[in-house]
Amino acid sequence: MNLSFTEENYLKNIFHLNFNIDENVSTNAIAEVLNTKAASVTDMLKKLSEKELVNYEKYQGVTLTEAGQQKAISVIRKHRLWEVFLVEKLHFKWDEVHEVAEELEHINSEKLINSLEEFLDFPKTDPHGDPIPDRYGVLKSQELIPVSKLKIGDKGLISGIREHSAEFLKFLDKTGLILGESLKIIDIINFDGSVMVLIKDRQQMISREVAKNLLIAL
């Protein structure tokens, strides 16, 4: 089934909003993510429902059908493989790849994407630590914990992020809070939720917002 870029983007974002959450995705939540009006979202959901890609009932939110989920995973797979290619082979920075991958993810050639995966030696995660679905549509979830949920003395490896904006990624680069670095919780400030961490043998204070969006593998 050939879908428009917009239809694929809707499926991808519904998948992200619904991932690991056992509830329907609201129209308002989709509108906020896509920066559009709720009425426009409703119109698109009706179209996707007619194509049997979503389960949609007015005022009840939406979930993906099996076909819709597989299409969303396919788009996500392409996006994350292209991000790996851009960083590893073309030497883009991790804060530069998202918008380019947003364009490349809509290329509909299974042979190309499978060859790309093989060329990259079957990477398991993208440059931001997100898991890459395999060619059979299997997406393995990771057991990662936000720094904000850790306790004093906990330690692990920085392995993922929740926030993918270029501004946040540039901040992480500047402060050395990058994937693969070991991090230990030294102190937690109750007043504002900021956290003192030990990284690269130096202590650093990070805000509650950063702590919420930085993911650790224990």
mmCIF file of C-alpha atoms in Angstrom:
data_model
loop_
_atom_site.group_PDB
_atom_site.id
_atom_site.type_symbol
_atom_site.label_atom_id
_atom_site.label_comp_id
_atom_site.label_asym_id
_atom_site.label_seq_id
_atom_site.Cartn_x
_atom_site.Cartn_y
_atom_site.Cartn_z
ATOM 1 C CA MET A 1 0.000 0.000 0.000
ATOM 2 C CA ASN A 2 1.461 3.341 -1.063
ATOM 3 C CA LEU A 3 0.974 6.097 1.475
ATOM 4 C CA SER A 4 1.713 9.815 1.387
ATOM 5 C CA PHE A 5 4.508 11.309 3.495
ATOM 6 C CA THR A 6 1.855 12.842 5.742
ATOM 7 C CA GLU A 7 0.074 9.515 6.287
ATOM 8 C CA GLU A 8 3.360 7.816 7.159
ATOM 9 C CA ASN A 9 4.215 10.615 9.592
ATOM 10 C CA TYR A 10 0.866 10.184 11.329
ATOM 11 C CA LEU A 11 1.386 6.445 11.757
ATOM 12 C CA LYS A 12 4.936 6.947 13.024
ATOM 13 C CA ASN A 13 3.903 9.541 15.587
ATOM 14 C CA ILE A 14 0.902 7.537 16.801
ATOM 15 C CA PHE A 15 3.288 4.618 17.307
ATOM 16 C CA HIS A 16 5.697 6.770 19.342
ATOM 17 C CA LEU A 17 2.876 8.209 21.464
ATOM 18 C CA ASN A 18 1.419 4.761 22.124
ATOM 19 C CA PHE A 19 4.739 2.942 22.716
ATOM 20 C CA ASN A 20 4.728 1.201 26.111
ATOM 21 C CA ILE A 21 1.463 2.950 27.069
ATOM 22 C CA ASP A 22 -1.651 0.788 27.216
ATOM 23 C CA GLU A 23 -4.184 3.432 26.211
ATOM 24 C CA ASN A 24 -5.576 5.116 23.130
ATOM 25 C CA VAL A 25 -3.769 8.159 21.755
ATOM 26 C CA SER A 26 -5.863 11.327 21.888
ATOM 27 C CA THR A 27 -6.470 13.620 18.941
ATOM 28 C CA ASN A 28 -5.057 16.553 20.920
ATOM 29 C CA ALA A 29 -1.830 14.676 21.658
ATOM 30 C CA ILE A 30 -1.305 13.995 17.951
ATOM 31 C CA ALA A 31 -2.127 17.610 17.074
ATOM 32 C CA GLU A 32 0.441 18.861 19.581
ATOM 33 C CA VAL A 33 3.215 16.609 18.276
ATOM 34 C CA LEU A 34 2.502 17.451 14.630
ATOM 35 C CA ASN A 35 1.836 21.133 15.357
ATOM 36 C CA THR A 36 -1.514 21.101 13.597
ATOM 37 C CA LYS A 37 -5.198 21.564 14.419
ATOM 38 C CA ALA A 38 -7.279 18.851 16.070
ATOM 39 C CA ALA A 39 -9.814 19.069 13.226
ATOM 40 C CA SER A 40 -7.084 18.251 10.699
ATOM 41 C CA VAL A 41 -6.027 15.282 12.810
ATOM 42 C CA THR A 42 -9.598 14.001 12.889
ATOM 43 C CA ASP A 43 -9.852 14.182 9.093
ATOM 44 C CA MET A 44 -6.603 12.236 8.673
ATOM 45 C CA LEU A 45 -7.593 9.593 11.229
ATOM 46 C CA LYS A 46 -10.802 8.972 9.296
ATOM 47 C CA LYS A 47 -8.754 8.406 6.121
ATOM 48 C CA LEU A 48 -6.353 6.070 7.889
ATOM 49 C CA SER A 49 -9.292 4.208 9.424
ATOM 50 C CA GLU A 50 -10.789 3.668 5.961
ATOM 51 C CA LYS A 51 -7.456 2.139 4.906
ATOM 52 C CA GLU A 52 -7.619 -0.119 7.985
ATOM 53 C CA LEU A 53 -4.390 1.308 9.397
ATOM 54 C CA VAL A 54 -5.877 2.691 12.637
ATOM 55 C CA ASN A 55 -8.697 1.885 15.005
ATOM 56 C CA TYR A 56 -10.505 5.188 15.469
ATOM 57 C CA GLU A 57 -13.703 6.176 17.236
ATOM 58 C CA LYS A 58 -14.729 9.771 17.822
ATOM 59 C CA TYR A 59 -13.817 10.961 21.339
ATOM 60 C CA GLN A 60 -12.191 7.583 22.076
ATOM 61 C CA GLY A 61 -8.730 8.226 20.654
ATOM 62 C CA VAL A 62 -6.844 5.961 18.280
ATOM 63 C CA THR A 63 -4.619 2.893 18.144
ATOM 64 C CA LEU A 64 -2.783 1.332 15.226
ATOM 65 C CA THR A 65 -4.029 -1.821 13.555
ATOM 66 C CA GLU A 66 -1.477 -4.568 12.942
ATOM 67 C CA ALA A 67 -1.000 -3.256 9.391
ATOM 68 C CA GLY A 68 -0.616 0.303 10.661
ATOM 69 C CA GLN A 69 1.892 -0.750 13.275
ATOM 70 C CA GLN A 70 4.036 -2.626 10.757
ATOM 71 C CA LYS A 71 4.016 0.397 8.439
ATOM 72 C CA ALA A 72 5.015 2.697 11.320
ATOM 73 C CA ILE A 73 7.843 0.357 12.340
ATOM 74 C CA SER A 74 9.054 0.263 8.735
ATOM 75 C CA VAL A 75 9.293 4.061 8.643
ATOM 76 C CA ILE A 76 11.059 4.138 12.024
ATOM 77 C CA ARG A 77 13.506 1.463 10.840
ATOM 78 C CA LYS A 78 14.421 3.495 7.763
ATOM 79 C CA HIS A 79 14.769 6.701 9.774
ATOM 80 C CA ARG A 80 17.137 5.183 12.318
ATOM 81 C CA LEU A 81 19.265 3.348 9.767
ATOM 82 C CA TRP A 82 19.691 6.553 7.782
ATOM 83 C CA GLU A 83 20.737 8.352 10.963
ATOM 84 C CA VAL A 84 23.448 5.741 11.541
ATOM 85 C CA PHE A 85 24.623 6.135 7.945
ATOM 86 C CA LEU A 86 24.738 9.928 8.187
ATOM 87 C CA VAL A 87 26.756 9.871 11.418
ATOM 88 C CA GLU A 88 29.079 6.934 10.757
ATOM 89 C CA LYS A 89 29.726 7.312 7.030
ATOM 90 C CA LEU A 90 29.095 10.986 6.230
ATOM 91 C CA HIS A 91 30.266 12.292 9.624
ATOM 92 C CA PHE A 92 27.195 14.343 10.447
ATOM 93 C CA LYS A 93 26.848 15.330 14.097
ATOM 94 C CA TRP A 94 24.049 13.638 16.034
ATOM 95 C CA ASP A 95 22.172 16.945 16.299
ATOM 96 C CA GLU A 96 22.191 17.355 12.491
ATOM 97 C CA VAL A 97 20.706 14.073 11.297
ATOM 98 C CA HIS A 98 17.054 14.117 12.359
ATOM 99 C CA GLU A 99 15.663 16.462 9.706
ATOM 100 C CA VAL A 100 17.620 14.772 6.903
ATOM 101 C CA ALA A 101 16.452 11.330 8.055
ATOM 102 C CA GLU A 102 12.875 12.672 8.117
ATOM 103 C CA GLU A 103 13.161 13.023 4.334
ATOM 104 C CA LEU A 104 15.012 9.777 3.671
ATOM 105 C CA GLU A 105 12.618 7.644 5.756
ATOM 106 C CA HIS A 106 9.967 7.877 3.032
ATOM 107 C CA ILE A 107 12.044 6.104 0.367
ATOM 108 C CA ASN A 108 10.091 2.946 -0.424
ATOM 109 C CA SER A 109 12.713 0.377 -1.405
ATOM 110 C CA GLU A 110 12.985 -2.634 0.857
ATOM 111 C CA LYS A 111 16.045 -3.848 -1.082
ATOM 112 C CA LEU A 112 17.817 -0.514 -0.498
ATOM 113 C CA ILE A 113 17.088 -0.471 3.229
ATOM 114 C CA ASN A 114 18.129 -4.101 3.746
ATOM 115 C CA SER A 115 21.342 -3.410 1.807
ATOM 116 C CA LEU A 116 21.917 -0.290 3.893
ATOM 117 C CA GLU A 117 21.503 -2.315 7.096
ATOM 118 C CA GLU A 118 24.029 -4.895 5.831
ATOM 119 C CA PHE A 119 26.453 -2.152 4.746
ATOM 120 C CA LEU A 120 26.291 -0.694 8.268
ATOM 121 C CA ASP A 121 26.940 -4.173 9.775
ATOM 122 C CA PHE A 122 23.460 -4.562 11.286
ATOM 123 C CA PRO A 123 23.457 -1.801 13.940
ATOM 124 C CA LYS A 124 21.181 -2.344 16.925
ATOM 125 C CA THR A 125 20.694 1.312 17.895
ATOM 126 C CA ASP A 126 20.774 4.694 16.188
ATOM 127 C CA PRO A 127 23.125 7.564 17.190
ATOM 128 C CA HIS A 128 20.666 8.637 19.908
ATOM 129 C CA GLY A 129 20.484 5.195 21.505
ATOM 130 C CA ASP A 130 17.063 4.269 20.095
ATOM 131 C CA PRO A 131 16.643 0.613 19.039
ATOM 132 C CA ILE A 132 16.472 -0.150 15.314
ATOM 133 C CA PRO A 133 13.714 -2.571 14.216
ATOM 134 C CA ASP A 134 14.980 -5.563 12.251
ATOM 135 C CA ARG A 135 13.822 -6.431 8.726
ATOM 136 C CA TYR A 136 11.054 -8.618 10.159
ATOM 137 C CA GLY A 137 9.489 -5.695 12.029
ATOM 138 C CA VAL A 138 10.704 -6.702 15.484
ATOM 139 C CA LEU A 139 11.439 -3.704 17.701
ATOM 140 C CA LYS A 140 13.064 -4.674 20.977
ATOM 141 C CA SER A 141 12.378 -2.290 23.831
ATOM 142 C CA GLN A 142 15.247 -1.215 26.056
ATOM 143 C CA GLU A 143 15.249 -1.151 29.838
ATOM 144 C CA LEU A 144 16.514 2.383 30.256
ATOM 145 C CA ILE A 145 15.840 4.613 33.248
ATOM 146 C CA PRO A 146 15.743 8.433 33.313
ATOM 147 C CA VAL A 147 18.386 9.990 35.554
ATOM 148 C CA SER A 148 15.508 11.672 37.419
ATOM 149 C CA LYS A 149 14.346 8.236 38.652
ATOM 150 C CA LEU A 150 17.713 7.180 40.083
ATOM 151 C CA LYS A 151 18.862 7.310 43.693
ATOM 152 C CA ILE A 152 22.071 8.578 45.234
ATOM 153 C CA GLY A 153 24.821 6.043 44.558
ATOM 154 C CA ASP A 154 23.209 4.573 41.434
ATOM 155 C CA LYS A 155 25.453 4.410 38.383
ATOM 156 C CA GLY A 156 25.339 3.192 34.807
ATOM 157 C CA LEU A 157 25.997 4.088 31.179
ATOM 158 C CA ILE A 158 24.298 6.918 29.319
ATOM 159 C CA SER A 159 22.429 4.892 26.690
ATOM 160 C CA GLY A 160 19.578 6.981 25.321
ATOM 161 C CA ILE A 161 17.616 10.226 25.319
ATOM 162 C CA ARG A 162 13.969 11.232 25.311
ATOM 163 C CA GLU A 163 14.427 14.713 23.851
ATOM 164 C CA HIS A 164 15.787 14.811 20.292
ATOM 165 C CA SER A 165 15.917 18.549 19.636
ATOM 166 C CA ALA A 166 19.145 19.945 18.209
ATOM 167 C CA GLU A 167 19.408 22.341 21.163
ATOM 168 C CA PHE A 168 19.332 19.498 23.686
ATOM 169 C CA LEU A 169 21.843 17.401 21.741
ATOM 170 C CA LYS A 170 24.224 20.346 21.443
ATOM 171 C CA PHE A 171 23.938 20.868 25.204
ATOM 172 C CA LEU A 172 24.831 17.223 25.849
ATOM 173 C CA ASP A 173 27.848 17.496 23.541
ATOM 174 C CA LYS A 174 29.006 20.671 25.265
ATOM 175 C CA THR A 175 28.725 19.176 28.745
ATOM 176 C CA GLY A 176 30.100 15.727 27.875
ATOM 177 C CA LEU A 177 26.840 13.910 28.663
ATOM 178 C CA ILE A 178 27.088 11.656 25.614
ATOM 179 C CA LEU A 179 26.191 8.044 24.876
ATOM 180 C CA GLY A 180 28.529 5.455 26.337
ATOM 181 C CA GLU A 181 29.808 7.620 29.192
ATOM 182 C CA SER A 182 29.627 6.266 32.742
ATOM 183 C CA LEU A 183 27.526 8.349 35.136
ATOM 184 C CA LYS A 184 27.013 8.152 38.919
ATOM 185 C CA ILE A 185 24.472 9.987 41.078
ATOM 186 C CA ILE A 186 26.263 11.999 43.777
ATOM 187 C CA ASP A 187 23.413 14.105 45.161
ATOM 188 C CA ILE A 188 19.785 15.039 44.486
ATOM 189 C CA ILE A 189 18.511 18.516 45.320
ATOM 190 C CA ASN A 190 14.966 18.238 46.683
ATOM 191 C CA PHE A 191 14.211 21.922 46.162
ATOM 192 C CA ASP A 192 14.218 21.853 42.354
ATOM 193 C CA GLY A 193 14.966 18.243 41.380
ATOM 194 C CA SER A 194 18.415 19.029 40.005
ATOM 195 C CA VAL A 195 20.992 16.248 40.237
ATOM 196 C CA MET A 196 24.721 16.240 40.945
ATOM 197 C CA VAL A 197 26.405 13.574 38.806
ATOM 198 C CA LEU A 198 29.923 12.252 38.466
ATOM 199 C CA ILE A 199 31.090 11.890 34.872
ATOM 200 C CA LYS A 200 34.641 11.624 33.527
ATOM 201 C CA ASP A 201 35.996 12.030 37.080
ATOM 202 C CA ARG A 202 34.303 15.401 37.504
ATOM 203 C CA GLN A 203 31.134 16.458 39.249
ATOM 204 C CA GLN A 204 28.433 18.296 37.345
ATOM 205 C CA MET A 205 25.020 19.633 38.288
ATOM 206 C CA ILE A 206 22.214 18.968 35.805
ATOM 207 C CA SER A 207 18.680 20.342 35.890
ATOM 208 C CA ARG A 208 15.523 18.320 36.479
ATOM 209 C CA GLU A 209 14.602 18.744 32.788
ATOM 210 C CA VAL A 210 17.921 17.291 31.638
ATOM 211 C CA ALA A 211 17.636 14.476 34.205
ATOM 212 C CA LYS A 212 14.157 13.575 32.863
ATOM 213 C CA ASN A 213 15.440 13.308 29.292
ATOM 214 C CA LEU A 214 18.743 11.498 29.841
ATOM 215 C CA LEU A 215 18.410 7.682 29.928
ATOM 216 C CA ILE A 216 20.710 5.269 31.762
ATOM 217 C CA ALA A 217 21.345 1.536 31.461
ATOM 218 C CA LEU A 218 22.174 0.203 34.914
#
